[in-house]
Coordinates of C-alpha atoms in Angstrom, one line a residue:
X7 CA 114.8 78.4 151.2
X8 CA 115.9 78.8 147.8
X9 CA 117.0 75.7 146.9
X10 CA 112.9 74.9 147.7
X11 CA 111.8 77.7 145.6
X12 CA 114.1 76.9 142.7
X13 CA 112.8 73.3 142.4
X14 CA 109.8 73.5 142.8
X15 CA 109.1 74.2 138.3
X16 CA 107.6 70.4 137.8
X17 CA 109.4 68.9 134.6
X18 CA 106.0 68.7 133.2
X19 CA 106.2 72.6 132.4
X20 CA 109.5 72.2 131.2
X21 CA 108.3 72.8 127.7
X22 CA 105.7 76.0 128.8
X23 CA 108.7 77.5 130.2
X24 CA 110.7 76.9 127.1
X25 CA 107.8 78.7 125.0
X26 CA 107.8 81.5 127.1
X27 CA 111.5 81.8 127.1
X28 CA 111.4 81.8 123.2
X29 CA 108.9 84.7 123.1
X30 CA 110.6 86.4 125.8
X31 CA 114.3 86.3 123.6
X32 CA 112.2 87.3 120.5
X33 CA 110.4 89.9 122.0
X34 CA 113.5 91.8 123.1
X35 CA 115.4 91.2 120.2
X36 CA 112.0 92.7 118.3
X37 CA 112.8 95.4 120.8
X38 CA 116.3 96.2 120.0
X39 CA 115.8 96.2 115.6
X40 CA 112.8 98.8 116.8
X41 CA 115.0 101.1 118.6
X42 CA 117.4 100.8 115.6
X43 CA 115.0 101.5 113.1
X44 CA 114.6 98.1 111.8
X45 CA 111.0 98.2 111.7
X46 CA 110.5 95.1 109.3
X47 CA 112.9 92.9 111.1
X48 CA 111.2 94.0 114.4
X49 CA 107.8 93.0 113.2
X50 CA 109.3 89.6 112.0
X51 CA 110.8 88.9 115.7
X52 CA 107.3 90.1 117.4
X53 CA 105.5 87.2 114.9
X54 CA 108.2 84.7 116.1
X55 CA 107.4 85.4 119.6
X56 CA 103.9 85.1 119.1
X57 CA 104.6 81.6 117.3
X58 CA 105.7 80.8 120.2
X59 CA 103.3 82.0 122.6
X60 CA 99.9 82.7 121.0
X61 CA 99.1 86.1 122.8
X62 CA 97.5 89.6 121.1
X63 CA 100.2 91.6 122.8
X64 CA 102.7 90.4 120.1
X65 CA 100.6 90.9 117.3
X66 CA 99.8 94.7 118.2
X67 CA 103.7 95.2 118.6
X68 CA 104.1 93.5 115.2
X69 CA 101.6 95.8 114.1
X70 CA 102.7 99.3 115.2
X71 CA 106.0 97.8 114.0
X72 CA 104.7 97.4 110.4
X73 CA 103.2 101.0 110.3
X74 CA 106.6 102.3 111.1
X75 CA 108.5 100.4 108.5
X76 CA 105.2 101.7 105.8
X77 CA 103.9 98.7 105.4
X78 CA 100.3 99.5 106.1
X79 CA 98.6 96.8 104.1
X80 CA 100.1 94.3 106.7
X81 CA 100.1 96.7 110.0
X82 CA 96.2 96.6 109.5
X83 CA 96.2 93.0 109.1
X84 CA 97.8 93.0 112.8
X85 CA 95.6 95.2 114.1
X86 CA 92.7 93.3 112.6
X87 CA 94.2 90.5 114.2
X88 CA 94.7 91.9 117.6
X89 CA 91.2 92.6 117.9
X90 CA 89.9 89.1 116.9
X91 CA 92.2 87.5 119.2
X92 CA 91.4 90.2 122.3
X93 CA 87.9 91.6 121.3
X94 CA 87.5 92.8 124.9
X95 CA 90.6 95.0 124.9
X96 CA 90.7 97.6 126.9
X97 CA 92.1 99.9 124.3
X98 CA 89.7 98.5 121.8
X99 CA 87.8 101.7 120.9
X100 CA 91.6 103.6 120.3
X101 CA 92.5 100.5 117.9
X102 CA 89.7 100.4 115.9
X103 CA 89.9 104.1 114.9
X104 CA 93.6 103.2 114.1
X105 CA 92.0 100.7 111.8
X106 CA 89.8 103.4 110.3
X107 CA 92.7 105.5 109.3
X108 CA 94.9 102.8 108.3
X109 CA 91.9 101.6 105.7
X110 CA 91.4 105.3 105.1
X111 CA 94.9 106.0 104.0
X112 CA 95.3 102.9 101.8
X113 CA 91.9 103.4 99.9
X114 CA 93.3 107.0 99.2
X115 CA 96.9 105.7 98.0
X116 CA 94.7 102.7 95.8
X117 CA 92.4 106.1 94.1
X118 CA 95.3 108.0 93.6
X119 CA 97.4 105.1 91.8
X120 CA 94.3 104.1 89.6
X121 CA 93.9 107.7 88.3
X122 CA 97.3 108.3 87.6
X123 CA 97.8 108.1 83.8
X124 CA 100.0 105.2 82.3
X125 CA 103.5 106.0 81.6
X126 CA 104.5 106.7 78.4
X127 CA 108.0 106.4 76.0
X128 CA 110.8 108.5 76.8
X129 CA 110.1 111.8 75.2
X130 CA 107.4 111.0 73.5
X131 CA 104.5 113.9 73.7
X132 CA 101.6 112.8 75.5
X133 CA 98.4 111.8 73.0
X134 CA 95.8 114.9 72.0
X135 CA 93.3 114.9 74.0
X136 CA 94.9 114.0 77.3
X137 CA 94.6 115.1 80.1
X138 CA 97.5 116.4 82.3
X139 CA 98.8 113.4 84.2
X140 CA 98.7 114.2 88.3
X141 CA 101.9 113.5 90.2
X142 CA 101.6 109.9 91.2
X143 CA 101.9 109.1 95.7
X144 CA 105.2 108.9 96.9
X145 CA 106.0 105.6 98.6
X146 CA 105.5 105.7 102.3
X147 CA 108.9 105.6 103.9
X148 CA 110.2 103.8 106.9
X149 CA 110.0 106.0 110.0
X150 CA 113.6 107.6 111.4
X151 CA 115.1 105.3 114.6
X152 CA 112.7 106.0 117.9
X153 CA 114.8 107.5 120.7
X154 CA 112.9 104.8 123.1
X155 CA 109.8 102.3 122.8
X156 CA 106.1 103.5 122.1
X157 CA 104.3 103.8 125.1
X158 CA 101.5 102.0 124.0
X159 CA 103.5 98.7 123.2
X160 CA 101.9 96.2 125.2
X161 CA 103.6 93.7 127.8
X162 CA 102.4 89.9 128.6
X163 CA 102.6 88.6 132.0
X164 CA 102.6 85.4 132.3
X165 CA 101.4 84.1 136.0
X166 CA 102.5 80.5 137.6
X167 CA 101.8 79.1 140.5
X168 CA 102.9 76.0 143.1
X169 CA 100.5 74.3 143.1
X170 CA 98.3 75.8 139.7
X171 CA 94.9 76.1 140.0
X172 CA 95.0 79.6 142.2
X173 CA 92.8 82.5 141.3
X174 CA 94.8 85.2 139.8
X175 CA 93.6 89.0 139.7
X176 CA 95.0 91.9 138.5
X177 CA 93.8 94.9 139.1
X178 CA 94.9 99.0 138.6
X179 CA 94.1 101.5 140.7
X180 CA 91.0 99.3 142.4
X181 CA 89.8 98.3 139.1
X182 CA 90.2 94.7 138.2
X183 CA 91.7 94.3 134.2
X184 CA 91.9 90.6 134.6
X185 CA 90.9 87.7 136.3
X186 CA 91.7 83.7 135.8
X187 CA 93.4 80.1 137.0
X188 CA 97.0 79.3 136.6
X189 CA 98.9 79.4 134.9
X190 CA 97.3 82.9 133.7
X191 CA 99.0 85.1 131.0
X192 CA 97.3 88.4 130.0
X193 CA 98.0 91.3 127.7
X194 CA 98.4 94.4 129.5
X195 CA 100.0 98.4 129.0
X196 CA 102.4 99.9 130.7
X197 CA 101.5 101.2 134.6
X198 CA 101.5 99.5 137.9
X199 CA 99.1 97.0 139.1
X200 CA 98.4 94.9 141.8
X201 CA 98.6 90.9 141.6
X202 CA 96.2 89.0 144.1
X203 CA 96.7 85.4 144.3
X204 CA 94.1 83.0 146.0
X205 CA 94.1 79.1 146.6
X206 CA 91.4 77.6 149.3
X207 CA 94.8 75.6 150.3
X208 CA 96.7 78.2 151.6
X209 CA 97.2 82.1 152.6
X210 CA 96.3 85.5 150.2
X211 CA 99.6 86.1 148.3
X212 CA 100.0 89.5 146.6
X213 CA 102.6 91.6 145.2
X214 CA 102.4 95.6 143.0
X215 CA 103.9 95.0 139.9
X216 CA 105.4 97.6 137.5
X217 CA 104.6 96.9 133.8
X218 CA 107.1 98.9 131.1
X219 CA 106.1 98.5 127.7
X220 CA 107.2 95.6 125.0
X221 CA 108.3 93.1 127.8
X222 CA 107.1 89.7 128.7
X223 CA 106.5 89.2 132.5
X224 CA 106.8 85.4 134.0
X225 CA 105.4 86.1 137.6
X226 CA 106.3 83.0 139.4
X227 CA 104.5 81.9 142.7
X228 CA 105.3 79.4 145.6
X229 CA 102.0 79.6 147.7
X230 CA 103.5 77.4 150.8
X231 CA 106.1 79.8 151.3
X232 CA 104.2 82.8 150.1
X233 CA 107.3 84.2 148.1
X234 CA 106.5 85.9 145.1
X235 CA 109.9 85.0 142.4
X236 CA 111.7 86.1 139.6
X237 CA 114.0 84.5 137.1
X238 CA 118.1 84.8 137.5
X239 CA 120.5 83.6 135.1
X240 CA 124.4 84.0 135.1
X241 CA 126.5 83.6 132.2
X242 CA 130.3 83.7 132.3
X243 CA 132.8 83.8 129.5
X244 CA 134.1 80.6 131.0
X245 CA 131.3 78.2 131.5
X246 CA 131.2 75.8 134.5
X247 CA 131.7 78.0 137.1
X248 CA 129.9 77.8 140.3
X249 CA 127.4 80.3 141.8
X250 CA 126.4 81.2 144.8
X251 CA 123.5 83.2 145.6
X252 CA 122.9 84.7 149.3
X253 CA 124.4 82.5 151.0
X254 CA 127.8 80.7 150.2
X255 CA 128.2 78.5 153.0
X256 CA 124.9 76.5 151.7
X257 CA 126.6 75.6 148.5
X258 CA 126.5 76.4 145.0
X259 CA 122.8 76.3 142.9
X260 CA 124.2 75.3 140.2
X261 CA 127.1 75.7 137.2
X262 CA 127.5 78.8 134.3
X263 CA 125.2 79.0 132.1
X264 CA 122.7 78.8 135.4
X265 CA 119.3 79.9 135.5
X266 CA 117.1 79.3 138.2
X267 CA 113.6 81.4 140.2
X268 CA 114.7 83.2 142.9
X269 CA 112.6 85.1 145.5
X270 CA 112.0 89.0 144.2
X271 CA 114.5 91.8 146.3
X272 CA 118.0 92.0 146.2
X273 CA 120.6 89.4 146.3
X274 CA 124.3 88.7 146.5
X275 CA 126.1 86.7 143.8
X276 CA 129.2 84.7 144.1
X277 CA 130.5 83.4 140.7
X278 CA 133.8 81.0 141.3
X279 CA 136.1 78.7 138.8
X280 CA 139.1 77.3 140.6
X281 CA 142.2 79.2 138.5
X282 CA 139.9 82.3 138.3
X283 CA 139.4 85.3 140.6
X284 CA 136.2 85.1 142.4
X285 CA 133.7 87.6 141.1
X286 CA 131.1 89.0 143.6
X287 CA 127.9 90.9 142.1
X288 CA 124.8 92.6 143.9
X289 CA 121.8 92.0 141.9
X290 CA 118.1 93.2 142.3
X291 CA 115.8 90.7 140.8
X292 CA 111.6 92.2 140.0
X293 CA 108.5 90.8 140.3
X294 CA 108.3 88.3 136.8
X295 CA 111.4 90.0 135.5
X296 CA 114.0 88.3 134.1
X297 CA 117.6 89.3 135.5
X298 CA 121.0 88.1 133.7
X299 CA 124.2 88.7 135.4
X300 CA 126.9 88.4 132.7
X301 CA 131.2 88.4 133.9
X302 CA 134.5 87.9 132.5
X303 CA 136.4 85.8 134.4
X304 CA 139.7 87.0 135.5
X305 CA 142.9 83.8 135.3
X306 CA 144.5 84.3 138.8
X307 CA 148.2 85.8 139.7
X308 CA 149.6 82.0 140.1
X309 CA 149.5 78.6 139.2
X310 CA 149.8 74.9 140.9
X311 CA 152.6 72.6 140.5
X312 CA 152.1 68.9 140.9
X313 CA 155.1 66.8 141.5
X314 CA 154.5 62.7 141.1
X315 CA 157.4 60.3 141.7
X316 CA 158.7 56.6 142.4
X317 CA 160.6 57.5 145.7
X318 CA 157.3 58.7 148.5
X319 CA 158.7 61.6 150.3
X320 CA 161.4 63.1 148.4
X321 CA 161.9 66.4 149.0
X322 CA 160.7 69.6 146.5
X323 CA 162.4 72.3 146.0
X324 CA 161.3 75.6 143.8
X325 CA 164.1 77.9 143.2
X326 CA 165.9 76.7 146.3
X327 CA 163.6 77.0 149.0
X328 CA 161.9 73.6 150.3
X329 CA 157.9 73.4 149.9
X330 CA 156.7 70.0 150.4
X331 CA 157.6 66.2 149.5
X332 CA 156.9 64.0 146.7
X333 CA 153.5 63.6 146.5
X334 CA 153.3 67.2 146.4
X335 CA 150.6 69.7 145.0
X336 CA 151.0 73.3 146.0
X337 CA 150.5 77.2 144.9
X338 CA 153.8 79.1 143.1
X339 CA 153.5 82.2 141.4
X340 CA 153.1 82.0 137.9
X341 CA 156.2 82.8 135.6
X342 CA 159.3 80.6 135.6
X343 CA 160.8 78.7 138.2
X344 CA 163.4 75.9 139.2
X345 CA 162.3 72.7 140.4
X346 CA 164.3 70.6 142.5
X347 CA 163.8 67.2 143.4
X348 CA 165.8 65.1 145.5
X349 CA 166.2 62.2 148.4
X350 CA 169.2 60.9 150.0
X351 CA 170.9 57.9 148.0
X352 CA 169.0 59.3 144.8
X353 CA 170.2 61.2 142.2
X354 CA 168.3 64.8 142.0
X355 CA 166.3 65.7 139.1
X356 CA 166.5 69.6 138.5
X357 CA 164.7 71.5 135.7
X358 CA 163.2 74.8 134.9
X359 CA 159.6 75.0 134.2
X360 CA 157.0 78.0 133.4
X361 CA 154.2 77.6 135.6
X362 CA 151.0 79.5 133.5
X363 CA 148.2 81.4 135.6
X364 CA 145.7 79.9 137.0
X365 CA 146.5 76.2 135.9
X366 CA 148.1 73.2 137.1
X367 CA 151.5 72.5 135.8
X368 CA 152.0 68.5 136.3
X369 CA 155.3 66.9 137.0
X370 CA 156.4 63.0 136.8
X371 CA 159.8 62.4 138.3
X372 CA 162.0 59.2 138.1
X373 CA 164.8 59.6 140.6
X374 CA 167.8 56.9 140.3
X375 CA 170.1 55.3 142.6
X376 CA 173.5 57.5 143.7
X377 CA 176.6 55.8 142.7
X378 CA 178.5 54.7 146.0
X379 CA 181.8 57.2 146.4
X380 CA 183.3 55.3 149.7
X381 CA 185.7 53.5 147.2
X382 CA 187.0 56.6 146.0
X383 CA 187.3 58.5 149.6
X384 CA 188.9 55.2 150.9
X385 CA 191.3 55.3 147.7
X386 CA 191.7 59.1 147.9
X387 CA 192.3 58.9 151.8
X388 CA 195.3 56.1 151.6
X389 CA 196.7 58.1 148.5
X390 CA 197.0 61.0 150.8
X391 CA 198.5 58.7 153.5
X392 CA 201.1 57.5 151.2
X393 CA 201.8 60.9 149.9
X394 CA 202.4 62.2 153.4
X395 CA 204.5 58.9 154.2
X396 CA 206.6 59.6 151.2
X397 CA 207.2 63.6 152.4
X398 CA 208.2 62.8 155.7
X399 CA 210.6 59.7 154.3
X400 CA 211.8 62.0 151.8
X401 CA 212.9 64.7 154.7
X402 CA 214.4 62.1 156.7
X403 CA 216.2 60.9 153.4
X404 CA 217.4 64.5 152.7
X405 CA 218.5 65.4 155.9
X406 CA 220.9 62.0 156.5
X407 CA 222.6 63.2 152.8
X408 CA 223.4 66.3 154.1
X409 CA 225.1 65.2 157.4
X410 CA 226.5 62.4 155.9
X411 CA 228.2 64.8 153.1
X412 CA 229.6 67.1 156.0
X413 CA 230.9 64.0 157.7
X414 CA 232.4 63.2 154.1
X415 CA 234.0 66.8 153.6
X416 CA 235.3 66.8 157.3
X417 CA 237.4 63.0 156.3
X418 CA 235.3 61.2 159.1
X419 CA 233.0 59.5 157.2
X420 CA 233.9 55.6 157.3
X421 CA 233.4 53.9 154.1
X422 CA 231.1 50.8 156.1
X423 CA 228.6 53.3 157.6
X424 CA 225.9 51.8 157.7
X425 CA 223.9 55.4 157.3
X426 CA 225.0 55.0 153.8
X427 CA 222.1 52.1 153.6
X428 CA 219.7 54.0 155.4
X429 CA 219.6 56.8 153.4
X430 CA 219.5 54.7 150.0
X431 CA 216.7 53.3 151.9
X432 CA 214.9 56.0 152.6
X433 CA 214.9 57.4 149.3
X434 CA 213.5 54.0 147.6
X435 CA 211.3 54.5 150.0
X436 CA 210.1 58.2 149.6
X437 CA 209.7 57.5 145.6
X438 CA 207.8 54.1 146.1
X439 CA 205.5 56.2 148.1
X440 CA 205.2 59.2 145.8
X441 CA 204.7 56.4 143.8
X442 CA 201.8 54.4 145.0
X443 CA 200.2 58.0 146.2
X444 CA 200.0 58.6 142.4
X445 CA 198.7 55.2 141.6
X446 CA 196.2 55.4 144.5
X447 CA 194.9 58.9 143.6
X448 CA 194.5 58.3 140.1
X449 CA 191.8 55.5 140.8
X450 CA 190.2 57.5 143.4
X451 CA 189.9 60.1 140.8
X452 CA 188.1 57.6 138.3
X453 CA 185.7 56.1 140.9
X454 CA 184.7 59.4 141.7
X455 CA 183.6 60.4 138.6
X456 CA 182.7 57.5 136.8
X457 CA 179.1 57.2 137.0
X458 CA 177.8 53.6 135.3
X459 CA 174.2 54.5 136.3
X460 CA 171.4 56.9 134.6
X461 CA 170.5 60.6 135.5
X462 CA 167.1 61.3 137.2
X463 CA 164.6 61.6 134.5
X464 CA 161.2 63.9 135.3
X465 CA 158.8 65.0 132.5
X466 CA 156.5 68.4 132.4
X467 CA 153.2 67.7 131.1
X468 CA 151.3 70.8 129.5
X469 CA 149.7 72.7 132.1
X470 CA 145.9 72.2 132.6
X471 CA 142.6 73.7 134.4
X472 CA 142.6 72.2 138.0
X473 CA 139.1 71.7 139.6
X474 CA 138.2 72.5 142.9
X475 CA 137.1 68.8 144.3
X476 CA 134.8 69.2 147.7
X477 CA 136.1 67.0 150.7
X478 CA 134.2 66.2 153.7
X479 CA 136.4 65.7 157.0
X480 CA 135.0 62.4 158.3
X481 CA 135.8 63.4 161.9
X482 CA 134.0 66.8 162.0
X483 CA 131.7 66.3 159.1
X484 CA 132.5 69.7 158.1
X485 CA 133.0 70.5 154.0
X486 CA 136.1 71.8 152.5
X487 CA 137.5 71.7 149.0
X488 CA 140.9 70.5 147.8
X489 CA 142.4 71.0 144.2
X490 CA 142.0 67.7 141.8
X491 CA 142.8 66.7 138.5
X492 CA 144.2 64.1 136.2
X493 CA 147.5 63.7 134.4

């Protein structure tokens, strides 16, 4: 339902909107320099806003405005004004006694500067003969701040209707103040009134309407759904969020800055920006007001890391602890972190990176080819082999010696023993193994840390706003929304 209401504006009225918008923004900001004491720059804002939209409420604001500031020379030119462009004012009779005093007052001040004497030298004695000068008037100063708005400041409601051509009445307390076709905009005071809407096309719509003074009223109308609206606009710090109003699961009405009719009660507000904390507001929009909801938007507690690479499923790693494969997207707390990267046969890529609140930190990894080490395992096995060969050759070698040297000692050792070979054997043989072990090792050594081949190479890019993409399952047709983005 309110997607209907909210389109329903036809572009044609695009620029009557606009108008009313501009003397809507002068006429509070008229509103504010009053309460502050800026009378003149008050008056000024109330003739912009009638500039914009021709209507006698702004020029009796600008008026009273100019009486404040002491300018009564140009308050009763408002006035004046006010009642050509309204001569059947209700408060006619009150205004035109105002203008009586006002003309009163500044034909006095004109008598009294006329019969004041003209001034003379410094110290120099007035001439014989003349008369006492009389103390000239004082200039009319500016009135002190107001503590609030005049009660007589008159309001404009400004009356459209879907479709225009509906007979508008207003009346207050059973009397009618004002009759006409939309789109209707009248000058009325403060005080509740009752708006009665009739089109031969479709049913009575009415709504009470509470009028404060100074304010510009834009009572919009949908007669097919009988819904009586007013104006919402959000504003966020951080434009482009979505809202939501009422009801999420329809879908956003628009982005931040958003403005848009709504129907008049109370509604719920959803403002969202992926990377920021969702703010929810209550909001209670009147008949022709104008309601802005204006938030800060809050970065959230973590981050996304995005992980791109040239081998598809290599596994991710943040400080130790596995969350995905290569292509990889996915939540970490913000602060700093180790990222891991790595795939059998590959080289890993490791690296530290700060991951920032609320934004996507973007990785590109490049993992190479693993040097092969089954060279130097198979070298580094037989050098072992060859090493043990050589011990036990070595014991068998020592041991013969010593029973061949107690032989000796004892006088029964023959000179042709053949032992005497052996053992010489065995000892060329030990050392030729200690030998070759050495040898062996040494290249095992070198092929197992000589590395001909580059490292793994990965790049952080400078972390970025992700956007919240919508997705729509093509099984269930249901919507969802998945994190996008470019590098």
């Amino acid at each position: 339902m309110l997607g209907t209401s909210a389109g329903w504006v036809p572009a044609a009225r695009a620029q009557e909107r606009s108008s009313i918008e501009t003397a809507r923004a002068h006429m509070e900001q008229g509103q504010a320099y009053y309460l502050q004491g800026r009378f003149g720059e008050a008056a000024a804002e109330f003739e912009a806003a009638y500039e914009a939209e021709p209507f006698s409420a702004f020029l009796y604001n600008a008026a009273v405005a100019y009486e404040n500031a002491g300018d009564l020379s140009r308050a009763l030119d408002y006035f004046r004004s006010y009642l050509q462009r309204d001569p059947s004012a209700s408060d006619r009779d009150a205004v035109e006694q105002r203008v009586a005093r006002l003309t009163a007052e500044l034909e006095r001040r004109r008598a009294a500067a006329e019969a004041a004497p003209p001034p003379t030298e410094e110290g120099a004695p007035p001439a014989e003969g003349t008369p006492p000068a009389e103390t000239a008037a004082p200039a009319v100063e500016a009135a002190p701040p107001p503590a609030a708005l005049p009660e007589d400041f008159k309001s404009l409601v400004s009356v459209r209707t879907d479709p225009e051509g509906a007979t508008i009445s207003i009346t207050q307390e059973g009397r009618e103040v004002a009759r006409g076709s939309s789109p209707f905009s009248y000058t009325l005071d403060q005080g509740r009134y009752h708006v009665r809407i009739e089109h031969p096309d479709f049913n009575v719509a009415e709504q009470d309407v509470t009028v404060e003074p100074g304010k510009v009223y834009v009572v919009i109308v949908n007669l097919s759904q009988g819904e009586f609206l007013g104006y919402l606009r959000v504003v966020s710090d951080v434009p482009g969020a979505q809202v939501f109003v009422d009801d999420r699961e329809a879908g956003p009405r628009g982005r931040t800055p958003f403005e848009g009719p709504v129907p008049v009660g109370a509604h719920h507000v959803w403002i969202e920006r992926a990377g920021y904390e969702t703010v929810e507001q209550d909001v209670e929009v009147g008949v022709g007001e104008e309601r802005e909801v204006r938030v800060e938007l809050q970065r959230v507690a973590f981050g996304r890391v995005r992980v791109i690479g040239n081998v598809r499923g290599a596994r991710v790693r943040v400080d130790g602890e596995l969350v995905g494969t290569v292509p990889f997207e996915g939540q970490v707390p913000a602060g700093e972190h180790v990222l891991r990267v790595e795939s059998d046969g590959m080289k890993a890529f490791e690296q530290r990176i700060a991951v920032a609140r609320g934004q996507l930190t973007p990785v590109r990894v490049r993992l190479r080819p693993d040097v092969g080490r089954g060279g130097a395992w198979v070298a580094s096995t037989f050098a072992v082999l060859l090493a043990g060969g050589g011990v036990a050759l070595a014991f068998v070698a020592e041991d013969l010696r010593a029973t061949l040297e107690r032989e000796r000692d004892a006088g029964t050792l023959a000179t042709n023993d053949e032992r005497l070979d052996h053992g010489l054997y065995y000892t060329i043989g030990a050392d030729t193994a200690f030998g070759l072990a050495l040898i062996v090792g040494a290249v095992g050594l070198y092929y197992l840390l000589y590395d001909p081949l580059p490292p793994s190479e990965g790049t952080v890019l400078e972390a970025r706003d992700w956007a919240l993409a919508p997705m729509v399952d093509p099984r269930t047709g249901t919507i969802g929304a998945a994190a996008g983005g470019r590098f």
